[in-house]
Amino acid sequence: MINLLSLTNINKKYGSHEVLNFREWKIDNGIHWLKGGNGTGKSTLFRIISGQTPFKGEVELNGINLKKEPSNFRSKISFAEAEPQYPLFITGNELIDFYTETRNAQRKQADELADYFEMSAFINNKIGSYSSGMLKKLSLICAFIGNPDLYILDEPLITIDVASADKLYHLINEKATQGKSFLLSSHQEVSNDKLKLDALFQIIEKQIVKL
């Protein structure tokens, strides 16, 4: 059996500051939660897995190696950053069009997601006019466009209201029943009655520990 995600001999430094250093971490299908405070390396780990930052070591998703087949690897992953940075002069609609085209997705799917997160009324406004909560919901809409195998959501609960968080929980659980997998991070606690977690991890002293 091939593990969904496999990381081996990972080392990441920013200058002389070492952030991550571990030999192996493997996860199978399911919903996986990486908890911990700011500065522990969660976002760095997610950027490594999504191919957004250089690193030493190897990352594979269902046998596809990130460094050997970067385009194929990235097509299987959707990554939503904790604090998304989008061009302020474009509209939400233009950003969604970009994601829809890049991921060969149906526009209907994007429209349904915008309705689901109650963003349809603001979708033609420039991103520069969005509140932090609206910006976060836009990033979640973009994250769920397409049909990836693994969704990586960094701090998905920050800045969104309780009702939107509940909608996100429902969407994650629904996708999981369809065989999709999730890697989530948060320093906030999540109750198992809202999200059916398969595993809980924490980065301790540059290594990933199962809790």
GROMACS .gro file of C-alpha atoms in nm:
model
  211
    1MET     CA    1   0.000   0.000   0.000
    2ILE     CA    2   0.127   0.347  -0.093
    3ASN     CA    3   0.095   0.608   0.178
    4LEU     CA    4  -0.099   0.914   0.075
    5LEU     CA    5   0.186   1.142   0.184
    6SER     CA    6   0.544   1.053   0.265
    7LEU     CA    7   0.822   1.287   0.379
    8THR     CA    8   1.177   1.161   0.433
    9ASN     CA    9   1.499   1.322   0.556
   10ILE     CA   10   1.343   1.668   0.574
   11ASN     CA   11   1.561   1.960   0.671
   12LYS     CA   12   1.468   2.326   0.640
   13LYS     CA   13   1.669   2.629   0.746
   14TYR     CA   14   1.619   3.001   0.708
   15GLY     CA   15   1.980   3.115   0.710
   16SER     CA   16   2.134   2.964   1.022
   17HIS     CA   17   1.793   2.911   1.186
   18GLU     CA   18   1.680   2.548   1.157
   19VAL     CA   19   1.301   2.511   1.154
   20LEU     CA   20   1.246   2.143   1.068
   21ASN     CA   21   1.469   1.839   1.092
   22PHE     CA   22   1.317   1.489   1.090
   23ARG     CA   23   1.383   1.154   0.926
   24GLU     CA   24   1.035   1.036   0.830
   25TRP     CA   25   0.667   1.125   0.844
   26LYS     CA   26   0.393   0.930   0.669
   27ILE     CA   27   0.017   0.970   0.671
   28ASP     CA   28  -0.260   0.771   0.506
   29ASN     CA   29  -0.598   0.891   0.381
   30GLY     CA   30  -0.815   1.089   0.621
   31ILE     CA   31  -0.837   1.417   0.810
   32HIS     CA   32  -0.514   1.506   0.988
   33TRP     CA   33  -0.474   1.795   1.228
   34LEU     CA   34  -0.141   1.963   1.301
   35LYS     CA   35  -0.172   2.172   1.616
   36GLY     CA   36   0.061   2.416   1.782
   37GLY     CA   37   0.134   2.782   1.833
   38ASN     CA   38   0.288   3.031   1.595
   39GLY     CA   39   0.653   2.981   1.508
   40THR     CA   40   0.660   2.604   1.548
   41GLY     CA   41   0.703   2.538   1.174
   42LYS     CA   42   0.348   2.447   1.068
   43SER     CA   43   0.330   2.693   0.779
   44THR     CA   44   0.683   2.605   0.669
   45LEU     CA   45   0.590   2.236   0.660
   46PHE     CA   46   0.282   2.310   0.450
   47ARG     CA   47   0.482   2.524   0.206
   48ILE     CA   48   0.731   2.241   0.169
   49ILE     CA   49   0.458   1.987   0.093
   50SER     CA   50   0.289   2.220  -0.156
   51GLY     CA   51   0.617   2.290  -0.336
   52GLN     CA   52   0.634   2.658  -0.246
   53THR     CA   53   0.966   2.664  -0.063
   54PRO     CA   54   1.299   2.487  -0.123
   55PHE     CA   55   1.405   2.215   0.121
   56LYS     CA   56   1.635   1.920   0.170
   57GLY     CA   57   1.474   1.575   0.154
   58GLU     CA   58   1.199   1.404  -0.040
   59VAL     CA   59   0.821   1.445  -0.052
   60GLU     CA   60   0.588   1.200  -0.227
   61LEU     CA   61   0.211   1.191  -0.273
   62ASN     CA   62   0.069   0.855  -0.381
   63GLY     CA   63   0.412   0.767  -0.521
   64ILE     CA   64   0.454   1.094  -0.712
   65ASN     CA   65   0.778   1.267  -0.615
   66LEU     CA   66   0.759   1.644  -0.573
   67LYS     CA   67   1.109   1.714  -0.704
   68LYS     CA   68   1.096   1.466  -0.994
   69GLU     CA   69   0.740   1.544  -1.113
   70PRO     CA   70   0.659   1.890  -0.974
   71SER     CA   71   0.369   1.972  -1.206
   72ASN     CA   72   0.201   1.634  -1.164
   73PHE     CA   73   0.253   1.653  -0.786
   74ARG     CA   74   0.108   2.004  -0.752
   75SER     CA   75  -0.198   1.910  -0.958
   76LYS     CA   76  -0.294   1.664  -0.682
   77ILE     CA   77  -0.279   1.924  -0.402
   78SER     CA   78  -0.478   2.232  -0.304
   79PHE     CA   79  -0.310   2.469  -0.057
   80ALA     CA   80  -0.477   2.759   0.126
   81GLU     CA   81  -0.240   2.984   0.321
   82ALA     CA   82  -0.311   3.113   0.669
   83GLU     CA   83  -0.295   3.475   0.552
   84PRO     CA   84  -0.358   3.477   0.176
   85GLN     CA   85  -0.193   3.753  -0.027
   86TYR     CA   86  -0.384   3.835  -0.345
   87PRO     CA   87  -0.352   4.133  -0.582
   88LEU     CA   88  -0.579   4.401  -0.435
   89PHE     CA   89  -0.675   4.549  -0.773
   90ILE     CA   90  -0.846   4.238  -0.913
   91THR     CA   91  -1.196   4.121  -0.824
   92GLY     CA   92  -1.283   3.804  -0.638
   93ASN     CA   93  -1.445   3.684  -0.958
   94GLU     CA   94  -1.123   3.729  -1.156
   95LEU     CA   95  -0.929   3.528  -0.899
   96ILE     CA   96  -1.190   3.251  -0.910
   97ASP     CA   97  -1.171   3.250  -1.290
   98PHE     CA   98  -0.795   3.199  -1.264
   99TYR     CA   99  -0.833   2.901  -1.029
  100THR     CA  100  -1.114   2.752  -1.239
  101GLU     CA  101  -0.907   2.772  -1.557
  102THR     CA  102  -0.584   2.652  -1.397
  103ARG     CA  103  -0.752   2.349  -1.243
  104ASN     CA  104  -0.973   2.269  -1.542
  105ALA     CA  105  -1.277   2.298  -1.317
  106GLN     CA  106  -1.639   2.378  -1.395
  107ARG     CA  107  -1.748   2.735  -1.327
  108LYS     CA  108  -2.066   2.593  -1.176
  109GLN     CA  109  -1.859   2.441  -0.895
  110ALA     CA  110  -1.705   2.780  -0.813
  111ASP     CA  111  -2.044   2.953  -0.819
  112GLU     CA  112  -2.187   2.693  -0.581
  113LEU     CA  113  -1.894   2.743  -0.343
  114ALA     CA  114  -1.943   3.122  -0.352
  115ASP     CA  115  -2.311   3.072  -0.264
  116TYR     CA  116  -2.221   2.823   0.007
  117PHE     CA  117  -1.987   3.066   0.182
  118GLU     CA  118  -2.227   3.359   0.118
  119MET     CA  119  -1.981   3.549  -0.099
  120SER     CA  120  -2.179   3.578  -0.423
  121ALA     CA  121  -2.290   3.936  -0.353
  122PHE     CA  122  -1.927   4.051  -0.316
  123ILE     CA  123  -1.759   3.842  -0.583
  124ASN     CA  124  -1.735   4.127  -0.836
  125ASN     CA  125  -1.585   4.370  -0.584
  126LYS     CA  126  -1.212   4.436  -0.582
  127ILE     CA  127  -1.020   4.224  -0.331
  128GLY     CA  128  -0.876   4.540  -0.178
  129SER     CA  129  -1.223   4.619  -0.040
  130TYR     CA  130  -1.261   4.283   0.136
  131SER     CA  131  -1.257   4.241   0.513
  132SER     CA  132  -1.023   3.980   0.661
  133GLY     CA  133  -1.317   3.740   0.697
  134MET     CA  134  -1.421   3.785   0.334
  135LEU     CA  135  -1.063   3.736   0.221
  136LYS     CA  136  -1.043   3.411   0.416
  137LYS     CA  137  -1.368   3.284   0.268
  138LEU     CA  138  -1.243   3.371  -0.081
  139SER     CA  139  -0.930   3.165  -0.016
  140LEU     CA  140  -1.144   2.871   0.096
  141ILE     CA  141  -1.358   2.896  -0.218
  142CYS     CA  142  -1.042   2.884  -0.428
  143ALA     CA  143  -0.905   2.594  -0.224
  144PHE     CA  144  -1.207   2.376  -0.297
  145ILE     CA  145  -1.214   2.447  -0.671
  146GLY     CA  146  -1.113   2.144  -0.875
  147ASN     CA  147  -1.064   1.784  -0.769
  148PRO     CA  148  -0.735   1.741  -0.577
  149ASP     CA  149  -0.644   1.435  -0.368
  150LEU     CA  150  -0.509   1.635  -0.073
  151TYR     CA  151  -0.632   1.965   0.070
  152ILE     CA  152  -0.383   2.157   0.285
  153LEU     CA  153  -0.553   2.428   0.489
  154ASP     CA  154  -0.330   2.646   0.706
  155GLU     CA  155  -0.522   2.805   0.995
  156PRO     CA  156  -0.858   2.777   0.812
  157LEU     CA  157  -1.059   2.898   1.112
  158ILE     CA  158  -0.896   3.235   1.173
  159THR     CA  159  -1.105   3.546   1.094
  160ILE     CA  160  -1.419   3.354   0.990
  161ASP     CA  161  -1.738   3.352   1.197
  162VAL     CA  162  -1.887   3.051   1.372
  163ALA     CA  163  -2.148   2.988   1.100
  164SER     CA  164  -1.880   2.987   0.828
  165ALA     CA  165  -1.660   2.758   1.039
  166ASP     CA  166  -1.948   2.512   1.071
  167LYS     CA  167  -1.994   2.520   0.693
  168LEU     CA  168  -1.625   2.450   0.649
  169TYR     CA  169  -1.643   2.155   0.889
  170HIS     CA  170  -1.937   2.014   0.693
  171LEU     CA  171  -1.757   2.055   0.361
  172ILE     CA  172  -1.441   1.887   0.491
  173ASN     CA  173  -1.639   1.592   0.628
  174GLU     CA  174  -1.833   1.563   0.303
  175LYS     CA  175  -1.517   1.561   0.090
  176ALA     CA  176  -1.357   1.307   0.325
  177THR     CA  177  -1.644   1.064   0.265
  178GLN     CA  178  -1.565   1.097  -0.107
  179GLY     CA  179  -1.211   0.973  -0.043
  180LYS     CA  180  -1.038   1.312  -0.024
  181SER     CA  181  -0.776   1.381   0.243
  182PHE     CA  182  -0.699   1.686   0.453
  183LEU     CA  183  -0.399   1.826   0.633
  184LEU     CA  184  -0.510   2.109   0.859
  185SER     CA  185  -0.332   2.333   1.106
  186SER     CA  186  -0.453   2.541   1.394
  187HIS     CA  187  -0.352   2.659   1.739
  188GLN     CA  188  -0.724   2.643   1.823
  189GLU     CA  189  -0.881   2.326   1.957
  190VAL     CA  190  -1.124   2.136   1.735
  191SER     CA  191  -1.389   1.909   1.879
  192ASN     CA  192  -1.431   1.564   1.731
  193ASP     CA  193  -1.807   1.607   1.717
  194LYS     CA  194  -1.763   1.867   1.441
  195LEU     CA  195  -1.469   1.715   1.258
  196LYS     CA  196  -1.397   1.344   1.236
  197LEU     CA  197  -1.021   1.356   1.289
  198ASP     CA  198  -0.814   1.052   1.193
  199ALA     CA  199  -0.491   1.173   1.352
  200LEU     CA  200  -0.351   1.460   1.556
  201PHE     CA  201   0.009   1.579   1.530
  202GLN     CA  202   0.230   1.849   1.675
  203ILE     CA  203   0.573   1.984   1.580
  204ILE     CA  204   0.801   1.951   1.882
  205GLU     CA  205   1.170   2.043   1.860
  206LYS     CA  206   1.168   2.043   1.476
  207GLN     CA  207   1.008   1.697   1.456
  208ILE     CA  208   0.650   1.584   1.394
  209VAL     CA  209   0.505   1.392   1.687
  210LYS     CA  210   0.176   1.199   1.686
  211LEU     CA  211  -0.044   1.287   1.983
   0.00000   0.00000   0.00000
